Short mmCIF file of C-alpha atoms and ligand atoms in Angstrom, two decimals:
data_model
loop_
_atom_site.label_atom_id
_atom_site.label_comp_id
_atom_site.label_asym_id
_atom_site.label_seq_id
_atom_site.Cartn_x
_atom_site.Cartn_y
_atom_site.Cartn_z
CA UNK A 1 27.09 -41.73 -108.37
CA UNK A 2 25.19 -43.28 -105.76
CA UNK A 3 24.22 -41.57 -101.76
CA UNK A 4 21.70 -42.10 -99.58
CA UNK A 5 20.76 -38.66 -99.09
CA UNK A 6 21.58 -35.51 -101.47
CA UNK A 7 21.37 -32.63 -99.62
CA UNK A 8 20.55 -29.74 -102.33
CA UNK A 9 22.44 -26.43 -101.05
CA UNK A 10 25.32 -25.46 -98.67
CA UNK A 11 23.89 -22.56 -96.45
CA UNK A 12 23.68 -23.61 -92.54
CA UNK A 13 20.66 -26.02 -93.07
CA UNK A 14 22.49 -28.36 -95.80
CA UNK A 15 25.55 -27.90 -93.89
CA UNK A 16 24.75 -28.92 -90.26
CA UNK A 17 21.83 -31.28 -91.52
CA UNK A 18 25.40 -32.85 -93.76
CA UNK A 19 27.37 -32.86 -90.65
CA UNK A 20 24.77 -34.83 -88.62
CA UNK A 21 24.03 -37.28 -91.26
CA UNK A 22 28.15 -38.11 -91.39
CA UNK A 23 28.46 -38.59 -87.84
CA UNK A 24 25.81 -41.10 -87.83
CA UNK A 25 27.08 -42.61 -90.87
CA UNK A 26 24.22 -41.77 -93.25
CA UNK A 27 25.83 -41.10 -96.70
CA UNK A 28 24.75 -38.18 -98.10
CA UNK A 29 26.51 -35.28 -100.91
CA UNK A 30 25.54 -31.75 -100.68
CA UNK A 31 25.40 -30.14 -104.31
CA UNK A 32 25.96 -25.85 -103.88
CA UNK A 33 25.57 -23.85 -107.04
CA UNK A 34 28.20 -21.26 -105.52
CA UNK A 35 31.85 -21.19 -104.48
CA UNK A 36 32.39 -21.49 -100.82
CA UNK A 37 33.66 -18.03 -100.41
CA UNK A 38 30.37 -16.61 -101.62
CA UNK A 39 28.25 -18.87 -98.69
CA UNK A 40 30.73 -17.40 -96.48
CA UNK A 41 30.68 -13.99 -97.68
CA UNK A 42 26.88 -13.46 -97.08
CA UNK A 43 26.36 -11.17 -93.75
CA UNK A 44 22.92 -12.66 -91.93
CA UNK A 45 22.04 -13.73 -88.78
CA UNK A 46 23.20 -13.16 -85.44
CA UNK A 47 21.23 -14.77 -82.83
CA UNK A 48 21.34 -18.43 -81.79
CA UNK A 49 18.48 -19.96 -79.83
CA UNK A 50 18.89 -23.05 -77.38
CA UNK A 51 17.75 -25.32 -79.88
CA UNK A 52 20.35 -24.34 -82.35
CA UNK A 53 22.99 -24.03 -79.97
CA UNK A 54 22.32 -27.80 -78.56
CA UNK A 55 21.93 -28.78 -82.77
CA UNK A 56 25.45 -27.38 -82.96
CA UNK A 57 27.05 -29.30 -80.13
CA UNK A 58 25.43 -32.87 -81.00
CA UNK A 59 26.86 -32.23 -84.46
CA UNK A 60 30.14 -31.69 -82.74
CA UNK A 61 30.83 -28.69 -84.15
CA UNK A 62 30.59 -26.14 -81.02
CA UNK A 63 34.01 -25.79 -79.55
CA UNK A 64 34.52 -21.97 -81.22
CA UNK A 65 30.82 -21.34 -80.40
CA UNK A 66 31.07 -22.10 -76.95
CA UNK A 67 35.04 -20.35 -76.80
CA UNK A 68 33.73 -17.39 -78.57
CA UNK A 69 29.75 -17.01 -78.71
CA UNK A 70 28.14 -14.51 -75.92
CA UNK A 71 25.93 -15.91 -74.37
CA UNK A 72 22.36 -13.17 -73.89
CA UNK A 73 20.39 -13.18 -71.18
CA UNK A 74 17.87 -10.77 -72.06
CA UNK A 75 17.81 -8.12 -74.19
CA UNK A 76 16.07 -4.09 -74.41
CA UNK A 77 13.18 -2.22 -76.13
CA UNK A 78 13.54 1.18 -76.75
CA UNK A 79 9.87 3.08 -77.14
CA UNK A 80 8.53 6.63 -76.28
CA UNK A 81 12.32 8.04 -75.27
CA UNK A 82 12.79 4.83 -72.61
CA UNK A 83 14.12 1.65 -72.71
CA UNK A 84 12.94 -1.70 -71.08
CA UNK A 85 15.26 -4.95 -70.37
CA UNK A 86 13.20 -8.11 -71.44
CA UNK A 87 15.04 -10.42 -68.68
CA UNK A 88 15.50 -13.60 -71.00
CA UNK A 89 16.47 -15.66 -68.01
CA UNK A 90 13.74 -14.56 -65.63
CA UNK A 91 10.83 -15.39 -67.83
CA UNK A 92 11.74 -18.38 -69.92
CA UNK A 93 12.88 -20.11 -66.70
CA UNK A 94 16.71 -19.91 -67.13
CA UNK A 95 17.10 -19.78 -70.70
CA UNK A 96 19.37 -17.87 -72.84
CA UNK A 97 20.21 -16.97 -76.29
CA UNK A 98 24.24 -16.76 -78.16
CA UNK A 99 25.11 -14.19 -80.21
CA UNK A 100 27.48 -15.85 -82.39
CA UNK A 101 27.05 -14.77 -86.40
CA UNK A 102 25.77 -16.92 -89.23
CA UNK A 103 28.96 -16.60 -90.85
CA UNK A 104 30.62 -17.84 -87.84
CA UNK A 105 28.28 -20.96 -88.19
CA UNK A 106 29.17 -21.83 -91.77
CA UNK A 107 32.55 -21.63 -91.23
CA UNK A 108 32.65 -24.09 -88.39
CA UNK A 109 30.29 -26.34 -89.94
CA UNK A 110 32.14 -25.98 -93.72
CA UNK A 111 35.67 -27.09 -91.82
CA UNK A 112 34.08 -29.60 -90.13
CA UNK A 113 32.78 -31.56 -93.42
CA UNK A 114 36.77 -30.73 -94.86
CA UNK A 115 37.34 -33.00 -91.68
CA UNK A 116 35.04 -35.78 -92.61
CA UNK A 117 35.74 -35.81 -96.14
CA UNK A 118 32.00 -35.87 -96.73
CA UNK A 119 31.50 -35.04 -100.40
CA UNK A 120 30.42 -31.03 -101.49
CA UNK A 121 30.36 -30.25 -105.22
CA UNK A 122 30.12 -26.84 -105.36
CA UNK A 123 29.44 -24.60 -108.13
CA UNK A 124 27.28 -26.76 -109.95
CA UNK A 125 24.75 -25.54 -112.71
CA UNK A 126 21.13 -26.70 -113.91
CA UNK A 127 20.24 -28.73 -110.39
CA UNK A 128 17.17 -30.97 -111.42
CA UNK A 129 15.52 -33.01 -109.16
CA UNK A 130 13.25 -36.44 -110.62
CA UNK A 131 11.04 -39.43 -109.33
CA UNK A 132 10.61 -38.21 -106.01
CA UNK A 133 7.28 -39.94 -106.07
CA UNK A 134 9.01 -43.19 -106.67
CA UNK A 135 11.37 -45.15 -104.45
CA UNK A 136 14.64 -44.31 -106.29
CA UNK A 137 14.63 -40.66 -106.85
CA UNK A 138 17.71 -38.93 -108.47
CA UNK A 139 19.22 -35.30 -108.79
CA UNK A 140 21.25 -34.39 -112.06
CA UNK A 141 23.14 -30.87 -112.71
CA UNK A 142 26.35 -29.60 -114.75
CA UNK A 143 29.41 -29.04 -113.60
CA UNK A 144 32.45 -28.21 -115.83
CA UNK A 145 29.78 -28.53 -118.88
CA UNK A 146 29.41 -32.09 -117.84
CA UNK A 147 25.89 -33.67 -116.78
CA UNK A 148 26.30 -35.93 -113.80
CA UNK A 149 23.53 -38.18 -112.08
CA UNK A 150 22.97 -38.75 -108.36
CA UNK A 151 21.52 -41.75 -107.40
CA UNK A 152 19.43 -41.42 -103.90
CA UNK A 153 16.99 -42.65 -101.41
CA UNK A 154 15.60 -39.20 -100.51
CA UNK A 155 16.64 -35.27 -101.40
CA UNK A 156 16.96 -32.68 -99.10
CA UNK A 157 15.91 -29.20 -100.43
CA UNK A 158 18.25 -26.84 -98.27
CA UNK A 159 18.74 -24.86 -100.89
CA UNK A 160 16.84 -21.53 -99.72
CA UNK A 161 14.24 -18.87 -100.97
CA UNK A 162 15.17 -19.10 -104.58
CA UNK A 163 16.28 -23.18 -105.02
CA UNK A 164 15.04 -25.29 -107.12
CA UNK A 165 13.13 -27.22 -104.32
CA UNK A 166 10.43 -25.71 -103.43
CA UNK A 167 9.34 -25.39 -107.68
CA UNK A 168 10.16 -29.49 -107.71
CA UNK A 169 6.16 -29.33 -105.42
CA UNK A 170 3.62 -28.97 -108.34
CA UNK A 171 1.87 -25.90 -107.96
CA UNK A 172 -1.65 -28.04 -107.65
CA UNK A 173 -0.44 -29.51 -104.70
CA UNK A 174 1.39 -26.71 -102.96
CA UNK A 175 -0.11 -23.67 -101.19
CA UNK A 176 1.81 -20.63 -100.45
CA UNK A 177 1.30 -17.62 -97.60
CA UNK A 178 2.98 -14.61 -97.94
CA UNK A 179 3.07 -10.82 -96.33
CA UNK A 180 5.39 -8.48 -97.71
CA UNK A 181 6.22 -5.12 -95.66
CA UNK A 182 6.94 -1.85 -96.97
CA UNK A 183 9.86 -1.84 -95.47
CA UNK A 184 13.57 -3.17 -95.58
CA UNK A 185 16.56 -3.23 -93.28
CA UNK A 186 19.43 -1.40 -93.98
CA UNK A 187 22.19 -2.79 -92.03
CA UNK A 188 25.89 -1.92 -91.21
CA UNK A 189 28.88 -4.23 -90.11
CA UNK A 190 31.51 -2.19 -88.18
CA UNK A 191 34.65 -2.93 -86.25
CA UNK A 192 33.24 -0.90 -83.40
CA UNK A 193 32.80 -1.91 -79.92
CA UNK A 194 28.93 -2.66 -79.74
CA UNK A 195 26.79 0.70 -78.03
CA UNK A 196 25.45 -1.66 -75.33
CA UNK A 197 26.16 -5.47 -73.53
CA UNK A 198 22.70 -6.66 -74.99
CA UNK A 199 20.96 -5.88 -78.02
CA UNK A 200 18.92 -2.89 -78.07
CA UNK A 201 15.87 -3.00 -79.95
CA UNK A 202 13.56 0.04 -81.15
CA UNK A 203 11.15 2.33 -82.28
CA UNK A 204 11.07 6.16 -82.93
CA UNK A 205 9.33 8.89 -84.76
CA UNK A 206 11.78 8.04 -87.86
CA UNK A 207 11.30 4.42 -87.40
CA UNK A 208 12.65 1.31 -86.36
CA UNK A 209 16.71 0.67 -84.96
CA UNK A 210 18.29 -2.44 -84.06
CA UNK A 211 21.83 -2.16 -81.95
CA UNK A 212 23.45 -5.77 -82.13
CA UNK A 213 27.30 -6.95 -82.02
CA UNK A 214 29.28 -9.99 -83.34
CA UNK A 215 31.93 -9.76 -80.75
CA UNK A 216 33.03 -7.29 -78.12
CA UNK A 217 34.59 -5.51 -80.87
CA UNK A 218 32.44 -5.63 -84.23
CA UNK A 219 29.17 -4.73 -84.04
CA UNK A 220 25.56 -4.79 -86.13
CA UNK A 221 23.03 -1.91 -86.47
CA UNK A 222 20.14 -1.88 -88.59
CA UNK A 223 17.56 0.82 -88.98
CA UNK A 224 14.12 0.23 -91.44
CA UNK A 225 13.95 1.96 -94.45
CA UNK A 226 11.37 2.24 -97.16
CA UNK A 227 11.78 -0.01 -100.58
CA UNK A 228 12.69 2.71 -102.84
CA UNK A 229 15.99 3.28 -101.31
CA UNK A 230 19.54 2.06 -102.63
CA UNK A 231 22.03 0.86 -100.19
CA UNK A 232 24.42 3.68 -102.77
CA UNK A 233 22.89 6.27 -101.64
CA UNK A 234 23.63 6.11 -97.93
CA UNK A 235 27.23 7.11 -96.92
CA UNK A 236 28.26 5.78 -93.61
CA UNK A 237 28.10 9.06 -92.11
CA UNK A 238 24.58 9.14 -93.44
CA UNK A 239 24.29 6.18 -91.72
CA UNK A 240 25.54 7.02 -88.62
CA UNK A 241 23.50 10.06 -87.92
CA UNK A 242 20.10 8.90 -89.27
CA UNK A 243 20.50 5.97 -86.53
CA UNK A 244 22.11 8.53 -83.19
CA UNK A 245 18.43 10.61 -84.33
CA UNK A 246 15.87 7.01 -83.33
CA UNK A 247 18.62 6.54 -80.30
CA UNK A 248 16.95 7.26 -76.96
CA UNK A 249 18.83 10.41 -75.40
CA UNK A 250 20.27 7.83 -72.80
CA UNK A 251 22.63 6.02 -74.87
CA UNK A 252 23.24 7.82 -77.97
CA UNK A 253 26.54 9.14 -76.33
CA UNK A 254 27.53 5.80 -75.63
CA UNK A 255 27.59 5.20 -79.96
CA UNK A 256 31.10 4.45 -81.66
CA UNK A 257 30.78 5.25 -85.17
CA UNK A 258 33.37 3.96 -87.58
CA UNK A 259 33.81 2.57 -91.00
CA UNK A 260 30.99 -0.23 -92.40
CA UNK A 261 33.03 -2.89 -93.15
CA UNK A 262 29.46 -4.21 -95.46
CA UNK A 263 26.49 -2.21 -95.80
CA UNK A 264 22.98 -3.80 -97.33
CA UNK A 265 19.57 -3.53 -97.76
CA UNK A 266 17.39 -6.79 -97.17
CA UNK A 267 13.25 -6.67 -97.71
CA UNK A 268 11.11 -7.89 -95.36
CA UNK A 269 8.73 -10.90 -95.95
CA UNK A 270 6.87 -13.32 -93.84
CA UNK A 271 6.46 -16.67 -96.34
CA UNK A 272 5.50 -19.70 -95.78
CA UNK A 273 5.16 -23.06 -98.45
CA UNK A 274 2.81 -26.23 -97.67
CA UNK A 275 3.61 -28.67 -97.47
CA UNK A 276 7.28 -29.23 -96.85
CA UNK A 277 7.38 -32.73 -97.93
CA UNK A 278 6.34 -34.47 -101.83
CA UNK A 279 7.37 -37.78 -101.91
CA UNK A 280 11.13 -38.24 -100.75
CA UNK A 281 11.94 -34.69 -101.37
CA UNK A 282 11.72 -32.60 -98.01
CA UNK A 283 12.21 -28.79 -98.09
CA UNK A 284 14.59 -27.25 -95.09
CA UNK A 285 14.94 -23.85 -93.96
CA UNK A 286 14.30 -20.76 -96.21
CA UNK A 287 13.45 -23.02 -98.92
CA UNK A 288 10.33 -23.18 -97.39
CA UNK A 289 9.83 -20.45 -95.13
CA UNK A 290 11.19 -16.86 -94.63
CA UNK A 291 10.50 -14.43 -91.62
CA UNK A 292 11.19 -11.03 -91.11
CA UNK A 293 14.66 -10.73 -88.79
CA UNK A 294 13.04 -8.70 -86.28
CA UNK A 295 12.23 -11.94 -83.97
CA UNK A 296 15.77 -13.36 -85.29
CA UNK A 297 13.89 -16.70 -85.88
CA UNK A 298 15.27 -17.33 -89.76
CA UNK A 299 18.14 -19.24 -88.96
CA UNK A 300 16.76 -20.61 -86.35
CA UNK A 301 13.94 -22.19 -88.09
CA UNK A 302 16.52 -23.67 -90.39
CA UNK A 303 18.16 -25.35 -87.10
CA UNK A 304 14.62 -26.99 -86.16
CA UNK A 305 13.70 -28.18 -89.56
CA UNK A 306 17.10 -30.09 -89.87
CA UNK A 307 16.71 -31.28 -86.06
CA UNK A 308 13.19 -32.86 -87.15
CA UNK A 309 14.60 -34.10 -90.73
CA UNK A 310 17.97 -35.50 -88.56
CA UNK A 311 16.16 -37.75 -86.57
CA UNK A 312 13.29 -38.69 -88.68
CA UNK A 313 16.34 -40.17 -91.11
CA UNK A 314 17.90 -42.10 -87.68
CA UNK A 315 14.08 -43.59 -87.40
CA UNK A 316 14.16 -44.68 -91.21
CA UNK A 317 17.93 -46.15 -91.48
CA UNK A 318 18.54 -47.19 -87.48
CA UNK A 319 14.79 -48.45 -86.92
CA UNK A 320 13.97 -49.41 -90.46
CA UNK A 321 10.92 -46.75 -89.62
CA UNK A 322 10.65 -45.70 -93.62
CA UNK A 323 7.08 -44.62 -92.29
CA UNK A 324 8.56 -42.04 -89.75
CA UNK A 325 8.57 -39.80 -93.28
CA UNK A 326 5.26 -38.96 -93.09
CA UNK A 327 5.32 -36.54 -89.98
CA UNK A 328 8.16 -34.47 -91.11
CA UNK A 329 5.56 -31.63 -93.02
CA UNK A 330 3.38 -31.14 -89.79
CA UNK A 331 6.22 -31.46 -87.12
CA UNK A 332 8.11 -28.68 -88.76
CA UNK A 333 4.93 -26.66 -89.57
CA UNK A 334 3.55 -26.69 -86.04
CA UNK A 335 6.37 -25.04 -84.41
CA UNK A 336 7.32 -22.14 -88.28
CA UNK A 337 3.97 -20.89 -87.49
CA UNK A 338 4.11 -19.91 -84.09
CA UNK A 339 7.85 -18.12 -85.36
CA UNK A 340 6.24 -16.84 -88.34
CA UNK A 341 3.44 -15.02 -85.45
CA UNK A 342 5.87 -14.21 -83.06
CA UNK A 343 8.69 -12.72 -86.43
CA UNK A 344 5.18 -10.71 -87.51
CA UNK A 345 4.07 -9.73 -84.52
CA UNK A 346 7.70 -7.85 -83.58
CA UNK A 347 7.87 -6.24 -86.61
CA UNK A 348 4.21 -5.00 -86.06
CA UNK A 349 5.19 -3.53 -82.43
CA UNK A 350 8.54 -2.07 -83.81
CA UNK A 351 7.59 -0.69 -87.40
CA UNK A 352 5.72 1.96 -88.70
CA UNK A 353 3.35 -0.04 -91.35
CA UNK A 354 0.02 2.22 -90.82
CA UNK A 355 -0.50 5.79 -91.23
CA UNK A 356 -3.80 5.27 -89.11
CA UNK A 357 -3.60 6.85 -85.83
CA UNK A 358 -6.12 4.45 -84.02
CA UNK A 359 -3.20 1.51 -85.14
CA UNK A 360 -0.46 3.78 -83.47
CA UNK A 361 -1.90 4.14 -80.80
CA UNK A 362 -3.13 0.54 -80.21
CA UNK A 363 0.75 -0.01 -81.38
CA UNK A 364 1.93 1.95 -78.37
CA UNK A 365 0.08 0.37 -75.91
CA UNK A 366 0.65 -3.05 -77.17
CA UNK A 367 4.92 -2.49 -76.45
CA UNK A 368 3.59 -0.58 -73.19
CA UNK A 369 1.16 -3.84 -71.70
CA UNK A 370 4.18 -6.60 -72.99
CA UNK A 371 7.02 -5.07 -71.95
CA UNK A 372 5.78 -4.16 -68.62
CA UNK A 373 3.92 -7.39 -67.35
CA UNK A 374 4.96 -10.47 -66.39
CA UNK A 375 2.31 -12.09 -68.97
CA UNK A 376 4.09 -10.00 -71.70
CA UNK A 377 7.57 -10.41 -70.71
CA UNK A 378 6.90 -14.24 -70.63
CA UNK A 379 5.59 -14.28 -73.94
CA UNK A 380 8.35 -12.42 -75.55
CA UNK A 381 11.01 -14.65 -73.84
CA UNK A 382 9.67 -17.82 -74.48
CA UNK A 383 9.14 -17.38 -78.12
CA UNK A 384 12.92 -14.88 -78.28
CA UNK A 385 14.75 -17.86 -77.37
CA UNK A 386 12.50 -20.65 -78.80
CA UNK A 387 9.63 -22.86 -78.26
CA UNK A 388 11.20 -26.41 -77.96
CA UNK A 389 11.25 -28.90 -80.84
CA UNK A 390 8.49 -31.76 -80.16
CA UNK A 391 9.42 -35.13 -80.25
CA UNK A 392 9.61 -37.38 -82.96
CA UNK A 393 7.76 -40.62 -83.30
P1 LIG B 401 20.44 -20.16 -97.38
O1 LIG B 401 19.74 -19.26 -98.35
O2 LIG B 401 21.34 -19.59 -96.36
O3 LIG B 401 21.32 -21.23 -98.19
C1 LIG B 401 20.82 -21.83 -99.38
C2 LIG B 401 22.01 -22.29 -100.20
O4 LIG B 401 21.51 -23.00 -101.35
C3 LIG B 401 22.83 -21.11 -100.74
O5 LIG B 401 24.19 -21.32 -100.46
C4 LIG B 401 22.55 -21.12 -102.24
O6 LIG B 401 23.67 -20.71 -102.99
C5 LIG B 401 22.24 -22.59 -102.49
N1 LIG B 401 21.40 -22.81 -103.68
C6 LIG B 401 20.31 -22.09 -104.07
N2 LIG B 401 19.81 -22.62 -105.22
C7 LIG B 401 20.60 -23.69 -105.54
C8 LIG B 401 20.59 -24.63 -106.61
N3 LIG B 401 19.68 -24.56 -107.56
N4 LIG B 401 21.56 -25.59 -106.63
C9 LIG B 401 22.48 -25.66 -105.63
N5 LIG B 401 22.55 -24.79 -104.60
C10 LIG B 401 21.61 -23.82 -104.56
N6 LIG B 401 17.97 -14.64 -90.13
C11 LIG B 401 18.06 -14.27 -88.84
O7 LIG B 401 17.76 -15.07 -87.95
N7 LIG B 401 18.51 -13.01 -88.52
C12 LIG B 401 18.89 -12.10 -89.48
O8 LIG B 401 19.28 -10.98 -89.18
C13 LIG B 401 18.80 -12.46 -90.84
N8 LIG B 401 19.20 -11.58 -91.83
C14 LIG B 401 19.08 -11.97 -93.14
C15 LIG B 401 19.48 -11.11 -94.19
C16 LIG B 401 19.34 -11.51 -95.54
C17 LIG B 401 19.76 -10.56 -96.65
C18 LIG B 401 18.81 -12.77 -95.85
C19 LIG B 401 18.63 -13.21 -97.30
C20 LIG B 401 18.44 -13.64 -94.83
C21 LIG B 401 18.58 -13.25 -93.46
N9 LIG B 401 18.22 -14.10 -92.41
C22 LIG B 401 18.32 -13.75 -91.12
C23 LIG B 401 17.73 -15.41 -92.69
C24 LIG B 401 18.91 -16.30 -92.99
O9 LIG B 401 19.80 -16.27 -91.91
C25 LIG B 401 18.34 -17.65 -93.30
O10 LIG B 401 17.34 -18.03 -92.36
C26 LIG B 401 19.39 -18.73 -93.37
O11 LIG B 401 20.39 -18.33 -94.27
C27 LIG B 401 18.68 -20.00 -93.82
O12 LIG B 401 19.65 -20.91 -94.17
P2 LIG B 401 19.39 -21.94 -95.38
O13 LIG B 401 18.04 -22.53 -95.22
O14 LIG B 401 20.60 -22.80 -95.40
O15 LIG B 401 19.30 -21.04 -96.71
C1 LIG B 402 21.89 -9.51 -86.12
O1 LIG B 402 22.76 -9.44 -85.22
O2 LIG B 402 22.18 -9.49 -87.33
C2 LIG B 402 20.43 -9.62 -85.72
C3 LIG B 402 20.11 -9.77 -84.38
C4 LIG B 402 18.78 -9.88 -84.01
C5 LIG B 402 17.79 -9.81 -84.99
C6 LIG B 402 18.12 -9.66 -86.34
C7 LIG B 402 19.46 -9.55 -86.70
O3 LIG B 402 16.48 -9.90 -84.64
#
């Protein structure tokens, strides 16, 4: 077989960088090592910024988004038995975020590619990727105990924190940063009308809570727990109570409990892989980067990463640019690090991670001076709904 561009994995990078490809008639085949139901079945993010949002309508892929996606215009902080409204709108000069889940994404962008009859293999096996240092790189992997080759001009490694990507970089020339917390989110999906109109983020004596919806009638609620814990051991009603006791007095009444409909545990990890580029083989999204949710930047930073790749590819098959390649690693780092600060620096204010009283306090005072300042409240809603992608060249 023969594409232009093989896009390795079928998570929301490889899928709406796929979709933008086809619509400007740049050939490419996405290879997925799962079924479809399993990308779909994966509970995640919530949060759209701008950027994604405008990603999703150039793609043409937006109509249920914009029908059904809320849009957020700022969101709370609950500290010290209070809570604060960070007025998105007010200090990032009119923007806005949409809650509108991940899996909600997929699926639009998955029944989109049905539409184009762009090719997905999925459940493939064995994904190798070769020659990216030459001019005609290929990918090879199993499917149905056959080997099959993919002839390409350049591979696209969407294919997340544990791909084969990322490995594809020899060690010698890649660095990699990394900050693992002591903490994870445990996090419940219920058919519940959400506790409040805008997310409600916090932090208490027992830690960290985080109120958020999917629609007017299913919500999302997370509290932080520490590593050693197994999602079996908490029972919803478990569940329930341990997050009404980190609920401010004000709007723990307002709580409607019911039945998870999923219940998990993810770890938090701030990671980031340099560069993002080796030869024709770019790495997208969590292949190359991770944040903790708490800034809801993770999905996000997929959306930018694809918008750079996007229109670098436009530049090398519309201009006959094959040079506009050689930005793609910087452009995308440039604007992961100041999410990776901004994803760190929320779990820092929110999260117990030091038993030092000095840190708590400085802690404390940190959510008191940026959630009660215009200087604070414009930093937190600039980076919340995201810094804007730079151009490309
Ligand atoms: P993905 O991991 O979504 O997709 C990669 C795809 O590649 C997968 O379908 C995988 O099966 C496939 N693949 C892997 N190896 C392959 C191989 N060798 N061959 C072929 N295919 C292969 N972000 C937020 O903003 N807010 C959140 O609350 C949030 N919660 C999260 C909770 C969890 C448990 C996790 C893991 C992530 C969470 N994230 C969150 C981040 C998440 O949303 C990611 O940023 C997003 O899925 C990134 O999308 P992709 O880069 O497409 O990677
Ligand atoms: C979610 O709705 O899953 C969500 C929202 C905001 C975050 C993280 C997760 O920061």
């Amino acid at each position: 077989m023969k594409t232009q561009i093989v896009i390795i994995g079928s998570g929301p990078s490889g899928l709406l960088l796929g979709q933008l490809l086809t619509k400007s008639g740049i050939d490419n085949i996405i290879l997925e090592r799962s079924t479809p139901e399993h990308v779909l079945g994966r509970i995640r993010a919530g949060v759209l910024e701008e950027g994604f949002v405008q990603m999703m309508r150039e793609a043409g892929v937006s109509e249920r988004m914009d029908r059904e996606g809320l849009p957020h215009g700022g969101f709370q902080i609950a500290f010290n038995g209070e809570i604060r409204r960070v007025d998105l709108h007010k200090f990032s000069n009119g923007k806005q975020v949409v809650v509108y889940g991940q899996t909600e994404v997929t699926k639009d962008l998955m029944d989109a590619r049905l539409e184009t009859k762009a090719q997905s293999i999925y459940e493939v096996e064995n994904v190798e990727i070769h020659d990216v240092k030459k001019d005609t790189p290929y990918v090879t992997y199993e499917k149905d105990g056959a080997q099959h080759r993919i002839d390409c001009d350049y591979v696209a490694g969407c294919d997340g924190f544990h791909g084969v990507s990322r490995p594809t970089i020899p060690d010698s020339i890649r660095k990699e940063y990394e900050k693992i917390y002591p903490v994870g989110w445990l996090g419940v999906l219920s058919d519940t009308p959400p506790i409040s109109e805008e997310l409600i983020y916090g932090t208490s004596e027992r830690g960290f809570l985080l109120c958020s919806m999917r629609s007017h009638t299913r919500s999302r609620y997370y509290v932080d727990v520490s590593l050693d814990e197994k999602v079996e051991d908490w029972s919803d009603e478990r569940f329930w109570d341990e997050l009404k006791s980190r609920l401010p007095e004000e709007v723990v009444g307002d709580l409607v409990t019911g039945p998870s409909i999923e219940k998990s545990i993810a770890p938090l990890r701030s990671f980031v892989t340099e560069p993002m580029q080796y030869g024709r083989l770019f790495l997208v999204g969590d292949a190359a980067h991770i944040v903790p949710p708490t800034g809801a930047k993770g999905l996000n930073l997929a959306s930018s990463d694809v918008n750079y790749l996007y229109r670098i590819m436009l530049k090398v098959y519309k201009d006959n640019r094959p040079d506009a390649i050689d930005q793609y690693s910087e452009l995308c780092l440039r604007r992961i690090w100041k999410a990776e600060r901004f994803s760190w620096w929320m779990t820092s204010m929110l999260h117990h991670l030091s038993d030092n009283d000095f840190e708590k306090k400085i802690q404390a005072s940190e959510l008191d001076y940026f959630t009660s300042t215009e200087a604070g409240l414009r930093v937190i809603s600039e980076n919340y709904v995201g810094l804007p992608y730079e151009e490309v060249e």
